[in-house]
Coordinates of C-alpha atoms in Angstrom, one line a residue:
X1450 CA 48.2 -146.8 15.2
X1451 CA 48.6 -149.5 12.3
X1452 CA 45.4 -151.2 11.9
X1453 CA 43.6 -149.3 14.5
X1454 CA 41.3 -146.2 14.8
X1455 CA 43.3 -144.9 17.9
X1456 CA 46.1 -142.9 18.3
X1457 CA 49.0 -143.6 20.2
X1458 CA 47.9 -141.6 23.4
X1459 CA 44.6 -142.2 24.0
X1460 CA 46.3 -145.7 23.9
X1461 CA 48.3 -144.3 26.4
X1462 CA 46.0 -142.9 28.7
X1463 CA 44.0 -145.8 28.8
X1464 CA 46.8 -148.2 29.5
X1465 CA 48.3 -145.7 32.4
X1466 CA 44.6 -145.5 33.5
X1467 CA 43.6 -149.1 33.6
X1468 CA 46.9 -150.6 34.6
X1469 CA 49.1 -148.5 37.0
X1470 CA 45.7 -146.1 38.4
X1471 CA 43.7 -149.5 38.3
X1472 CA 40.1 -147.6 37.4
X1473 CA 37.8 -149.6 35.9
X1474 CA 36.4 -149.8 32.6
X1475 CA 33.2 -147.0 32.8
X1476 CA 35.4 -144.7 35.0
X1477 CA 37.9 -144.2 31.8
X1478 CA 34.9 -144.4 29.6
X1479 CA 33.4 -141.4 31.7
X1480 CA 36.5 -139.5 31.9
X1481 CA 37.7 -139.7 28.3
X1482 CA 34.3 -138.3 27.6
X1483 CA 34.1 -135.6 30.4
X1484 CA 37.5 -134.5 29.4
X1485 CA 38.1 -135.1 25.8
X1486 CA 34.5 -135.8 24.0
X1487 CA 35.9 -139.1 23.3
X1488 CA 33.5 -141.9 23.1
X1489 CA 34.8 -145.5 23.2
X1490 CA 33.0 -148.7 24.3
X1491 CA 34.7 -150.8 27.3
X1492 CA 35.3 -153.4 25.2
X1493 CA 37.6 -151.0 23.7
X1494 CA 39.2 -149.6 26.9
X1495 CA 40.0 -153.4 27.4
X1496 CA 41.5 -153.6 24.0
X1497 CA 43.7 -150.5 24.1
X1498 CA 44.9 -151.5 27.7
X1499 CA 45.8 -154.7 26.2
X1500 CA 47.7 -152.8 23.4
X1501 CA 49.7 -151.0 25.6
X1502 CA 51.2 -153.6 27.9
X1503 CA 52.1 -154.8 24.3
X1504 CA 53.7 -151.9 23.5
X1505 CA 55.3 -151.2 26.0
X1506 CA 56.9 -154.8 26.3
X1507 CA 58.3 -153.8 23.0
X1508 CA 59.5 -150.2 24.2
X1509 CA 61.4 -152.3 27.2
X1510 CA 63.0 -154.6 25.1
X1511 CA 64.3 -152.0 22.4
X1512 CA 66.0 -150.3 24.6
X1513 CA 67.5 -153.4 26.4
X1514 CA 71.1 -151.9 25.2
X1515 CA 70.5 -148.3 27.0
X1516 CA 68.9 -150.4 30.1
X1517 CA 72.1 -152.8 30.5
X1518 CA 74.5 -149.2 30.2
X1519 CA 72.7 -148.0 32.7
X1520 CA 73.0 -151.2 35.2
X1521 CA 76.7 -151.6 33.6
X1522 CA 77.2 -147.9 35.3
X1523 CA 76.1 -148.6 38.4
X1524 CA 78.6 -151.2 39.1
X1525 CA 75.9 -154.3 38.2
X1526 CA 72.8 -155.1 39.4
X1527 CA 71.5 -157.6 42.5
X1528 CA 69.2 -159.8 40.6
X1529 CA 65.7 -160.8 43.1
X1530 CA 63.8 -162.8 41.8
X1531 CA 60.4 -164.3 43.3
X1532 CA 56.6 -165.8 41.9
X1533 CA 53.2 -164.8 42.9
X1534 CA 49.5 -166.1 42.1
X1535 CA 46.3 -166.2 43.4
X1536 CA 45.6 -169.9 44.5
X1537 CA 47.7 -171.3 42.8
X1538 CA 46.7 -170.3 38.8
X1539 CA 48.0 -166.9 36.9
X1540 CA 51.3 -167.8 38.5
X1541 CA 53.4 -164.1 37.9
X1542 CA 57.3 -164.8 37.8
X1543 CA 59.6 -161.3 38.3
X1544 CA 63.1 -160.4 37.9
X1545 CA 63.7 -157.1 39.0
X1546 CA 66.8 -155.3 39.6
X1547 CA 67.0 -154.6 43.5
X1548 CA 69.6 -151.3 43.7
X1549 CA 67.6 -149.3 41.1
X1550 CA 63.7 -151.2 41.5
X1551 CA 63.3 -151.4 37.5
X1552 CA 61.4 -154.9 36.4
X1553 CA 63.7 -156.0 33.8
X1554 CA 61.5 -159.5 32.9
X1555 CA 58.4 -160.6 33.5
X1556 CA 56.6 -164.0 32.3
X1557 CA 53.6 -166.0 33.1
X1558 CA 54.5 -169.3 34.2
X1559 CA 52.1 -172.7 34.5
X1560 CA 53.6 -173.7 38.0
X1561 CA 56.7 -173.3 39.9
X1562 CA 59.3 -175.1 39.1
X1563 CA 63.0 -174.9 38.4
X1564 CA 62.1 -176.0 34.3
X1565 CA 60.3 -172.8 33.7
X1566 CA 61.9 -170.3 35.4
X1567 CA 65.7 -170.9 34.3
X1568 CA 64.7 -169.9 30.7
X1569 CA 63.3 -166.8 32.3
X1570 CA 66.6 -166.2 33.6
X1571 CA 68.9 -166.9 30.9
X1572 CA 66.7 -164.2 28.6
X1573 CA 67.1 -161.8 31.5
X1574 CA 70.9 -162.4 31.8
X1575 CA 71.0 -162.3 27.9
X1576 CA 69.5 -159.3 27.7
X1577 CA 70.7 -157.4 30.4
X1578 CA 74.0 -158.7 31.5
X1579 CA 74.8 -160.9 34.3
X1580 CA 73.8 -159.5 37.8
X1581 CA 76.3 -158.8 40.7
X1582 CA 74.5 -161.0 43.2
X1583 CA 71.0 -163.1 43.3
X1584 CA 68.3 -162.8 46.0
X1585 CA 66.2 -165.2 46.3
X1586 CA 63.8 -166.9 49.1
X1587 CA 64.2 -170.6 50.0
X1588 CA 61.5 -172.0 47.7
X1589 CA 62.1 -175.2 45.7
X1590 CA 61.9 -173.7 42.2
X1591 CA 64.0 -171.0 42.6
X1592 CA 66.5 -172.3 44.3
X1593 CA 68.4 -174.6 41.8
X1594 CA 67.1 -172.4 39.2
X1595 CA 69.4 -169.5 40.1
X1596 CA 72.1 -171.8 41.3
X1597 CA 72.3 -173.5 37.9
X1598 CA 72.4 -169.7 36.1
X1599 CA 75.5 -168.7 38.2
X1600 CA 77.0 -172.3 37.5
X1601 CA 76.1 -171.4 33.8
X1602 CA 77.5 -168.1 33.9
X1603 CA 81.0 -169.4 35.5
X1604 CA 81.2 -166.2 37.2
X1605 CA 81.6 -165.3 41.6
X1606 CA 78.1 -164.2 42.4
X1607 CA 76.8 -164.5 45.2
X1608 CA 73.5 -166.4 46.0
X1609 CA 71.6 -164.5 48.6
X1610 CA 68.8 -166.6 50.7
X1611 CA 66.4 -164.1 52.0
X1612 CA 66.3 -163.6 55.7
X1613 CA 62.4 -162.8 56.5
X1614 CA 61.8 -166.1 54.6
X1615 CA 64.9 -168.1 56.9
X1616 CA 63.7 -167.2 59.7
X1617 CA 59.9 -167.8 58.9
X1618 CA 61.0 -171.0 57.4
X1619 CA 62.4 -171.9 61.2
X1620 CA 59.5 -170.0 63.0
X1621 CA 57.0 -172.4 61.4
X1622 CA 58.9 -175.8 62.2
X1623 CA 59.4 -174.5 65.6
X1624 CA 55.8 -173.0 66.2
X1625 CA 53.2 -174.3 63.8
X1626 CA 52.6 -178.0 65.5
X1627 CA 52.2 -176.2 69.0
X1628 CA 50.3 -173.1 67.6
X1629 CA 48.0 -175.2 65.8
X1630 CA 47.0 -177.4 69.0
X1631 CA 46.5 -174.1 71.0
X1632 CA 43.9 -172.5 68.1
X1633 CA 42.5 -176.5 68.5
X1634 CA 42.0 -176.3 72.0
X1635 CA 40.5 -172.8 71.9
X1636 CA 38.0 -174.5 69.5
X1637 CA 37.2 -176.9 71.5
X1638 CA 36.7 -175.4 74.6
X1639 CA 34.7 -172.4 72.6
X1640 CA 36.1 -169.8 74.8
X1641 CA 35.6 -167.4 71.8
X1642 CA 32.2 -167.9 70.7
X1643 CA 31.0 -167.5 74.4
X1644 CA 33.1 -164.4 75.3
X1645 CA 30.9 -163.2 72.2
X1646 CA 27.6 -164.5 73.0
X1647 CA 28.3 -162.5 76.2
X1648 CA 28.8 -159.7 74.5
X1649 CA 25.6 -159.6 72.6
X1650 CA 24.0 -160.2 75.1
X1651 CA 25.7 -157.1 77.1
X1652 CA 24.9 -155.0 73.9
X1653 CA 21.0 -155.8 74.1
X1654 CA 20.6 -155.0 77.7
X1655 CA 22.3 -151.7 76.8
X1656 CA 19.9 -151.5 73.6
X1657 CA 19.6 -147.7 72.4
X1658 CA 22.3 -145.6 75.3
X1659 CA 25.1 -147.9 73.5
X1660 CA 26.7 -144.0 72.5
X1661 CA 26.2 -142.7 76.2
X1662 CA 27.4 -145.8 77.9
X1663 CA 30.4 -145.8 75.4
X1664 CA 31.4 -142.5 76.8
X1665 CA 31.1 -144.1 80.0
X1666 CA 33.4 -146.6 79.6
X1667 CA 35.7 -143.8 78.2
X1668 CA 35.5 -142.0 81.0
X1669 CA 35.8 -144.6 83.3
X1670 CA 39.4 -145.6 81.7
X1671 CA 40.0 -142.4 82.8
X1672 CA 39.2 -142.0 86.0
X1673 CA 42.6 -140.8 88.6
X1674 CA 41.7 -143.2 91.5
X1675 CA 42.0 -146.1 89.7
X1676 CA 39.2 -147.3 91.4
X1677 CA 38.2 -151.1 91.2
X1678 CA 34.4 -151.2 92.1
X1679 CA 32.8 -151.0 89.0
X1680 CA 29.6 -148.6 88.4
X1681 CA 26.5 -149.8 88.3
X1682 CA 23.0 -149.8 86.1
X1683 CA 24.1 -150.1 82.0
X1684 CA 27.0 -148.4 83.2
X1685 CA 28.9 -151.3 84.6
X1686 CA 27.7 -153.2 81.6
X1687 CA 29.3 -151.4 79.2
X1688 CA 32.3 -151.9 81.2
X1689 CA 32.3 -155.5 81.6
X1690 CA 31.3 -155.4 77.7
X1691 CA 34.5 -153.2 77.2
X1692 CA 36.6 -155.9 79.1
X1693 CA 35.2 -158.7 77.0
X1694 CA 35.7 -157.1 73.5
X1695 CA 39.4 -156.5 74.7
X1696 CA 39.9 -159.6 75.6
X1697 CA 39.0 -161.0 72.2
X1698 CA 40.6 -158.3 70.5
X1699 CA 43.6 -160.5 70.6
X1700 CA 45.0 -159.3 67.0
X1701 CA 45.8 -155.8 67.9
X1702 CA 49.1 -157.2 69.3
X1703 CA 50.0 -158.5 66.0
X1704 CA 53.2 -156.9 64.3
X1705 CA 51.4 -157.3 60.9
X1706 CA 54.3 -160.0 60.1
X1707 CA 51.6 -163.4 60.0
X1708 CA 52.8 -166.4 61.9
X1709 CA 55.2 -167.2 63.0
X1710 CA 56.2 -163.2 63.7
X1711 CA 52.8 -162.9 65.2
X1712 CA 51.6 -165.9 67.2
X1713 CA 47.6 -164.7 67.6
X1714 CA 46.3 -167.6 69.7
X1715 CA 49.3 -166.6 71.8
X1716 CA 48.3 -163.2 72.0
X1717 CA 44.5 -164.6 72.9
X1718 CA 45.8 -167.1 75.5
X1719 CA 47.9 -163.7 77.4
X1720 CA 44.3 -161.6 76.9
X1721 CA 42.5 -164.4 78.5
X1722 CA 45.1 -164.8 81.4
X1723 CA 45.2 -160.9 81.9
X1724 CA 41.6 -160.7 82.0
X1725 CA 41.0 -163.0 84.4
X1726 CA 43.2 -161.6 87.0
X1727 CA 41.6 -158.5 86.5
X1728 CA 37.8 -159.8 86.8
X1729 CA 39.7 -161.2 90.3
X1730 CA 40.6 -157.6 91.2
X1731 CA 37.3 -156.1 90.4
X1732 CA 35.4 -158.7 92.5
X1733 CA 37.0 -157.9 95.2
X1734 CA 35.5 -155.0 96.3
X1735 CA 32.3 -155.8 93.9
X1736 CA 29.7 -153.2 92.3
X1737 CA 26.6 -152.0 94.3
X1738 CA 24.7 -153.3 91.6
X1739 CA 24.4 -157.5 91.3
X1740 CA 23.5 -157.7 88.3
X1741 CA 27.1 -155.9 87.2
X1742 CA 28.5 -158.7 89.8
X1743 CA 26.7 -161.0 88.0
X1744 CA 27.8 -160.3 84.3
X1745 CA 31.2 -159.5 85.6
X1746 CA 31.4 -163.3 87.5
X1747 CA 30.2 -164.8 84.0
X1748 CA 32.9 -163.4 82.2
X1749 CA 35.1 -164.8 84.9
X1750 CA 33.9 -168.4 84.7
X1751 CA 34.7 -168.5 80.4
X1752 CA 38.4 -167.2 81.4
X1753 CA 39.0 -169.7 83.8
X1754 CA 38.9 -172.4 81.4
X1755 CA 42.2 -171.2 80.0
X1756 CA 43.4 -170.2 83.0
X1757 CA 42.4 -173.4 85.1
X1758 CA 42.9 -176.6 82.2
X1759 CA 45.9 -178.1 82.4
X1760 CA 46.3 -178.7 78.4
X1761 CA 46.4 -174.3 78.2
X1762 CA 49.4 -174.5 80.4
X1763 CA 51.0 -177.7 78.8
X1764 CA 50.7 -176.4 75.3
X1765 CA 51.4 -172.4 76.1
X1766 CA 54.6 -173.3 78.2
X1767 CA 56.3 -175.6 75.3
X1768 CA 55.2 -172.5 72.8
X1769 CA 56.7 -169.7 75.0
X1770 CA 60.2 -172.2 75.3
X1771 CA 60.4 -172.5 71.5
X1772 CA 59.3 -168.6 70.7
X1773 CA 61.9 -167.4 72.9
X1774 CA 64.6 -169.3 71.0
X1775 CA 62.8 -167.9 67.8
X1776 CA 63.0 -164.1 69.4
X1777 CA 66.4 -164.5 70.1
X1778 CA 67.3 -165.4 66.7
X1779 CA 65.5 -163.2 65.5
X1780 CA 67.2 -160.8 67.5
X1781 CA 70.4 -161.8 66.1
X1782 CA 69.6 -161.0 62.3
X1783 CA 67.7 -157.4 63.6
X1784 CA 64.7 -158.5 61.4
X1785 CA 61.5 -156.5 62.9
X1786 CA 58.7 -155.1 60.8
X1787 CA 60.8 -152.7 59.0
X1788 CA 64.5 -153.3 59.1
X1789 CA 67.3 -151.2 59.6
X1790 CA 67.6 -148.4 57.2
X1791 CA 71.3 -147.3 55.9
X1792 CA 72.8 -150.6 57.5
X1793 CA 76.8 -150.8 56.8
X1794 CA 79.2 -152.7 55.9
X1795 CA 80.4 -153.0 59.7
X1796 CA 76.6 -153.5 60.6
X1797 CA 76.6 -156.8 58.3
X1798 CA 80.0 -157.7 59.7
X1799 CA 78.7 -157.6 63.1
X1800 CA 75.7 -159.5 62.6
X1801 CA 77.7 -162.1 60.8
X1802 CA 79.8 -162.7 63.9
X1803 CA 77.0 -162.3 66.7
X1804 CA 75.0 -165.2 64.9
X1805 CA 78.3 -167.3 64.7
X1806 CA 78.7 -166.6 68.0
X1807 CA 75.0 -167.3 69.1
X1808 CA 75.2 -170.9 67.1
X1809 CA 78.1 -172.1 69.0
X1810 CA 76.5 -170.5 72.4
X1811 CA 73.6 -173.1 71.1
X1812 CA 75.5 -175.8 70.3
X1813 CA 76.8 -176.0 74.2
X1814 CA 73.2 -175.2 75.5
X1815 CA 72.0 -178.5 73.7
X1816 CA 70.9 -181.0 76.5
X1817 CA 72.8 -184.1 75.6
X1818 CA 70.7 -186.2 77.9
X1819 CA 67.6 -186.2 80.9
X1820 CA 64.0 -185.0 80.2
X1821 CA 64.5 -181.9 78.2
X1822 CA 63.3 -184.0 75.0
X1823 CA 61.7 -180.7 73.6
X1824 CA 64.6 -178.7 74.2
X1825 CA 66.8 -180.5 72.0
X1826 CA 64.3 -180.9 69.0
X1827 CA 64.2 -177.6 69.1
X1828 CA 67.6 -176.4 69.1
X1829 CA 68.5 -179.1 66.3
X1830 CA 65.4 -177.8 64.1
X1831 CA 67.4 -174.1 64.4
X1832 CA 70.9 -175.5 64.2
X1833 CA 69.7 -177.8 61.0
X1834 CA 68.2 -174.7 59.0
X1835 CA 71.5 -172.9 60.0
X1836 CA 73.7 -175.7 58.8
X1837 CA 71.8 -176.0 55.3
X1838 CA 71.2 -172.2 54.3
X1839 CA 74.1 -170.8 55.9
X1840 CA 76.5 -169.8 53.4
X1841 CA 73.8 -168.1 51.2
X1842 CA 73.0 -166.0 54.3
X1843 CA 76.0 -164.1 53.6
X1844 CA 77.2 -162.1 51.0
X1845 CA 75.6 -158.6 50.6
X1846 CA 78.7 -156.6 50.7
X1847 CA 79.7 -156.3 46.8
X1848 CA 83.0 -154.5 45.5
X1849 CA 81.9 -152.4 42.7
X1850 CA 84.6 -151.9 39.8
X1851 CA 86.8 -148.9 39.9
X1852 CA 84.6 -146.6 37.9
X1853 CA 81.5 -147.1 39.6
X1854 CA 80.2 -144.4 41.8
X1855 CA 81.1 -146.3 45.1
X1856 CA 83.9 -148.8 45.9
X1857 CA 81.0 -150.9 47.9
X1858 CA 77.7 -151.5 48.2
X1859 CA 74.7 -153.7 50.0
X1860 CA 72.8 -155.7 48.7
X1861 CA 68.9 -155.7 50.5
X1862 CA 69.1 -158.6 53.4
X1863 CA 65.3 -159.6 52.5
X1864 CA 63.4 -160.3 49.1
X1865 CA 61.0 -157.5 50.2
X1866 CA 61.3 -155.1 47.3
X1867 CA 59.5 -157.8 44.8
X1868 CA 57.5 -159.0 47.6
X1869 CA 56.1 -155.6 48.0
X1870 CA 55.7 -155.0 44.4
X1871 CA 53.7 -158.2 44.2
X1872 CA 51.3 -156.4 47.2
X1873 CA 51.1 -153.5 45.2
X1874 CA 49.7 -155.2 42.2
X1875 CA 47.1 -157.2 44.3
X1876 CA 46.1 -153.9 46.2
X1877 CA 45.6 -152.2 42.5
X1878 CA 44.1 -155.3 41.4
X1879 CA 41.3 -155.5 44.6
X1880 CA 40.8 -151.8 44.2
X1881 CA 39.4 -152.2 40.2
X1882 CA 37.5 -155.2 40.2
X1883 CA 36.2 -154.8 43.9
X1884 CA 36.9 -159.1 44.7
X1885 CA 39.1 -160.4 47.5
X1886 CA 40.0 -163.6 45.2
X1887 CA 42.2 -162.6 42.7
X1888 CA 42.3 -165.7 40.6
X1889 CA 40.4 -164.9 37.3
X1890 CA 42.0 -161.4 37.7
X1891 CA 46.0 -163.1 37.9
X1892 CA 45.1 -165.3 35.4
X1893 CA 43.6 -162.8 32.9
X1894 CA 46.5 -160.1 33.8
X1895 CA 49.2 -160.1 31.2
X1896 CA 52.8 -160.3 32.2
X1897 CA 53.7 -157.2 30.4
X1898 CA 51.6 -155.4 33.3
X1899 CA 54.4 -155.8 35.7
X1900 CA 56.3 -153.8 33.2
X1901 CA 54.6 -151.1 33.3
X1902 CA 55.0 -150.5 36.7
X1903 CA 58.6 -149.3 35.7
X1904 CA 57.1 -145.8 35.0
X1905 CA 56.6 -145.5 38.6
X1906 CA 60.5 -145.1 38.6
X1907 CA 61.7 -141.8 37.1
X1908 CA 65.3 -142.7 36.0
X1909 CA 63.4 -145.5 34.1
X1910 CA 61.0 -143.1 32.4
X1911 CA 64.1 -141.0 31.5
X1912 CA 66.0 -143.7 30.1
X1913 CA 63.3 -145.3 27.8
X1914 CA 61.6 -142.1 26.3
X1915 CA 62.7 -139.3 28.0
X1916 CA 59.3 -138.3 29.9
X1917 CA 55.8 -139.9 30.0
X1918 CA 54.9 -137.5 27.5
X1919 CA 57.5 -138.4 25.1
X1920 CA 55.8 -142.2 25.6
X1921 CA 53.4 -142.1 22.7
X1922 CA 56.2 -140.7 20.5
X1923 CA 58.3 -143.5 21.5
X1924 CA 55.2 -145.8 20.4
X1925 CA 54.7 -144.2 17.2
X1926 CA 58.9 -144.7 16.4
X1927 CA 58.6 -148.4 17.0
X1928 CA 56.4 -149.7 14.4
X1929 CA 57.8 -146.8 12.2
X1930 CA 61.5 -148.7 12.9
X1931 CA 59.6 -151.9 12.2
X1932 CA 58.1 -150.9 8.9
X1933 CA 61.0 -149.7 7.6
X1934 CA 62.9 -153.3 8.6
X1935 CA 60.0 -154.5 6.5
X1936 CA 60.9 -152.4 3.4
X1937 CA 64.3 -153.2 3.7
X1938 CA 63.8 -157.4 4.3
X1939 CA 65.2 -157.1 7.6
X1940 CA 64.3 -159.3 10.8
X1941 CA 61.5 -158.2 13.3
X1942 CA 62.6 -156.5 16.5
X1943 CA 63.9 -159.4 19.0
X1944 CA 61.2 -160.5 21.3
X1945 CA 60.8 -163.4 24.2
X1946 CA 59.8 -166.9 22.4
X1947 CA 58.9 -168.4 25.9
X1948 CA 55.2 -168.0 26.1
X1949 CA 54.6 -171.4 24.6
X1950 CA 57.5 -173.4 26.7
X1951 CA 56.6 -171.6 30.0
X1952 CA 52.8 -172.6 29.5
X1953 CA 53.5 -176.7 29.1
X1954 CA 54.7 -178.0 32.1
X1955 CA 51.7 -178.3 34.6
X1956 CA 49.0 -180.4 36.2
X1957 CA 46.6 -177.8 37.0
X1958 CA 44.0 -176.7 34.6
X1959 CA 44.7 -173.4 33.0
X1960 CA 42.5 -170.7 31.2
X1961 CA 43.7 -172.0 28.0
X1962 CA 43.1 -175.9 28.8
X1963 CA 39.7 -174.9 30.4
X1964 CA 38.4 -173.7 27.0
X1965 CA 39.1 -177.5 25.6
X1966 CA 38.1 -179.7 28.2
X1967 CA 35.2 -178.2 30.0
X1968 CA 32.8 -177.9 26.6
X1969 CA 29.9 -180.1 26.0
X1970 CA 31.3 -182.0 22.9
X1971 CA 34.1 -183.0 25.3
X1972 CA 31.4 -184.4 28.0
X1973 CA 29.4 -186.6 25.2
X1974 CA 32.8 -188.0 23.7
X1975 CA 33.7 -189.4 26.7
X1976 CA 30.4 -190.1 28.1
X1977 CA 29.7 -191.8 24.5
X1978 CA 32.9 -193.9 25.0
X1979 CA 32.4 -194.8 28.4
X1980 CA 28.6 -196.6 27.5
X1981 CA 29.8 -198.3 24.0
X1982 CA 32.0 -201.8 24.0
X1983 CA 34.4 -200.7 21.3
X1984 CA 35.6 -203.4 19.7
X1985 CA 38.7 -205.8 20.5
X1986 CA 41.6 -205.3 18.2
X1987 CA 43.7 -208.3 17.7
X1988 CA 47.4 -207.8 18.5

């Protein structure tokens, strides 16, 4: 490579390596030297990586014009479009093309807003012709940023609001005040922290037979009598130990969805309720042993503090109204953990028309008057988000042009195609540094990272260079093309000019502003000014 001492695919290899395999810095060093008898420094591996995301933002944009044939082909391309950081900095903004999964643009933005990510659209459009449709979630940035594009553009496209994030949007007006004062009360009563205590406690008396009186428990879920009288010694111990850690193991009726999908103090308050009646059954014909009796009757007294308090059943019976509106809507748009694979266009029709039909169904369950206070909020909390994002729920059916492959297509219901992209990074990302918190990782991560995730996608791979092995080739022909514009006085290769614009407008305090204000020199200036009386200047 120009101005380098590496070729173009150990370049490779070490971008592939360190940004789609995610291996850090001495595993590369350790296989380019158990492989190869290369030997390269890591702050060389870090150097070459950066090189190729370079690179390979070139390689994208060069062969914008093949990429928009492609799209062109296809009948167009659904445009989703979504932003991810790590508390807020390194703040990742994606527009990917939804039917084939290729990242077509990818910048670092300061924060969200609709300023920063319209130019971000108009070089995507610009490059890669206008999209057939827009999916979006129901964020504040993004929203009148894609509406102004299509008003720009002057063209019928429809903008798609996603559904997960609708309904989650409703789920968390409806739930969160409720959900919150339930986790509150648990707190407060400690249910939690004693069901543990117990259970330490359980697990010393136990002490070193913990294995054997695991495979007692076992076999006592087991047994064909379904007797209630539980055994006794360590024994019936480690079953009343058993009940307790399932009672607290509240989460493993979680969908994996978060709140509002999942509602885990929910979940905890059901456990508690179930457990209790069961501790009633088992001390009804109680062990031969008292101390089982005992441990069993303690476990019993922490339950019925949910099960007796009056603010349980107050809170948990206004939750269960309000989630079972929730669940039905939910039902409505068929929006579980996974949706519906080959949905058609009669699918979409009749969801269309059985949410219709549910709103109006609503509307005339609406208690005008009397006591049912909660009732109505809730209703008009649904009906409101309905009223407001309602036309952009729609849409997803798109008539192709004649010499497309297919008269019709769908577009995805849901933004989950970037927001599982945006998973995978931060899986990868975990996986090679080995931290939890992401944020100097997203805020050191270049944007031309996301990029090269588009080698993950075959046809993508094809169209660019052929095959990954062709890619240094296609590396090498780029600055070749570019020194040979050189020669002849022509312009360099089109790139994006938006770094600078996209990095102004923001409060927080970025990478690149840290490096200013947080040095010494900029302590002792101010500190210096703040002690001295400057003198008065005469208007």
């Amino acid at each position: 490579m120009p101005n380098c001492n590496a070729g173009y695919d150990l370049m490779v290899f070490v971008g592939r390596q360190r940004l789609l395999e995610h291996r850090q810095r001495e595993e590369i060093m350790a296989a380019l030297n158990d492989d190869y008898g290369i030997r390269i420094s890591a702050g060389e591996v870090s150097d070459l990586a950066m090189r190729f995301s370079q690179y390979f933002l070139r390689l994208h944009y060069a062969k914008a014009d093949r990429i928009r044939k492609i799209l062109e082909n296809d009948g167009g391309w659904p445009m989703h479009i979504d932003a991810s950081g790590e508390n807020g900095r390194g703040t990742l903004f994606v527009v990917m093309a939804g039917w084939r999964k290729w990242v077509l643009g990818a910048w670092k933005i300061a924060t969200e807003k609709a300023e920063l990510i319209l130019p971000c659209l108009r070089d995507t459009v610009e490059r890669f012709g206008p999209p057939c449709a827009g999916m979006r979630d129901l964020g504040r940035a993004v929203t009148p940023a894609l509406n102004d594009l299509v008003s720009e553009l002057g063209l019928e496209i429809p903008v798609l609001a996603c559904h997960q994030h609708f309904l989650a949007d409703i789920g968390k007006d409806l739930l969160n005040s409720d959900h919150c004062a339930l986790r509150d009360l648990f707190r407060r009563t400690k249910v939690q922290a004693d069901i543990k205590r117990l259970i330490r406690e359980f697990g010393g008396k136990i002490g070193l037979q913990i294995d054997d009186a695991r495979q007692t428990v076992i076999a006592w879920q087991e047994m064909e009598d379904h007797t209630y009288q539980l055994p006794p010694g360590k024994n019936g111990i480690a079953v009343v130990r058993a009940l307790s850690q399932w009672v607290i193991d509240y989460h493993a009726d979680a969908s994996g969805l978060d709140f509002p999908f999942d509602r885990p103090y929910f979940d905890f308050f059901n456990r508690c309720m179930i457990g209790s009646k069961a501790i009633d059954a088992f001390l009804r014909i109680p062990s031969d042993d008292r101390k089982v009796t005992g441990a069993l009757k303690r476990l019993g007294r922490i339950l019925t503090k949910v099960a007796c308090e009056v603010p349980f059943r107050h809170i948990v019976k206004r939750l269960q109204r309000r989630a079972e509106l929730f669940d039905e809507l939910r039902d409505q748009l068929r929006t579980a953990k996974k949706l519906p694979e080959n949905e058609t266009v009669a699918d979409i029709d009749a969801m269309r028309k059985r949410l219709d039909d549910w709103t109006v169904s609503l509307r005339e369950l609406r208690p005008k008057r009397g006591p049912a206070q909660d009732t109505r909020d809730a209703i008009d909390i649904i009906l409101k988000h309905i009223d407001v994002h309602g036309e952009n729920l729609w849409g997803h059916i798109i008539t192709l042009p004649e010499n497309a492959p297919s008269r019709m297509r769908l577009v995805s219901r849901t933004n989950e195609i970037i927001e599982n992209f945006f998973g995978t990074i931060k899986h990868g990302e975990r996986r090679r540094s080995g931290r939890k918190n992401l944020t100097h990782d997203f805020e050191l991560l270049p944007a031309e990272a996301a990029l090269v995730y588009n080698l993950n996608q075959p046809d993508y791979v094809s169209a660019v260079c052929g095959s990954i092995d062709r890619l240094p080739l296609a590396f090498a022909q780029l600055d070749k093309e570019e020194a040979r514009r050189k020669e002849k006085g022509l312009p360099s290769q089109k790139m994006s000019n938006l770094d600078k614009i996209l990095q102004l407008s923001t409060s927080s305090l970025s990478s690149a502003d840290r490096h200013v204000v947080r040095t010494e020199n900029m302590n002792q200036r101010i500190i210096k000014a703040a002690r001295s009386r400057a003198p008065r200047v005469a208007c």
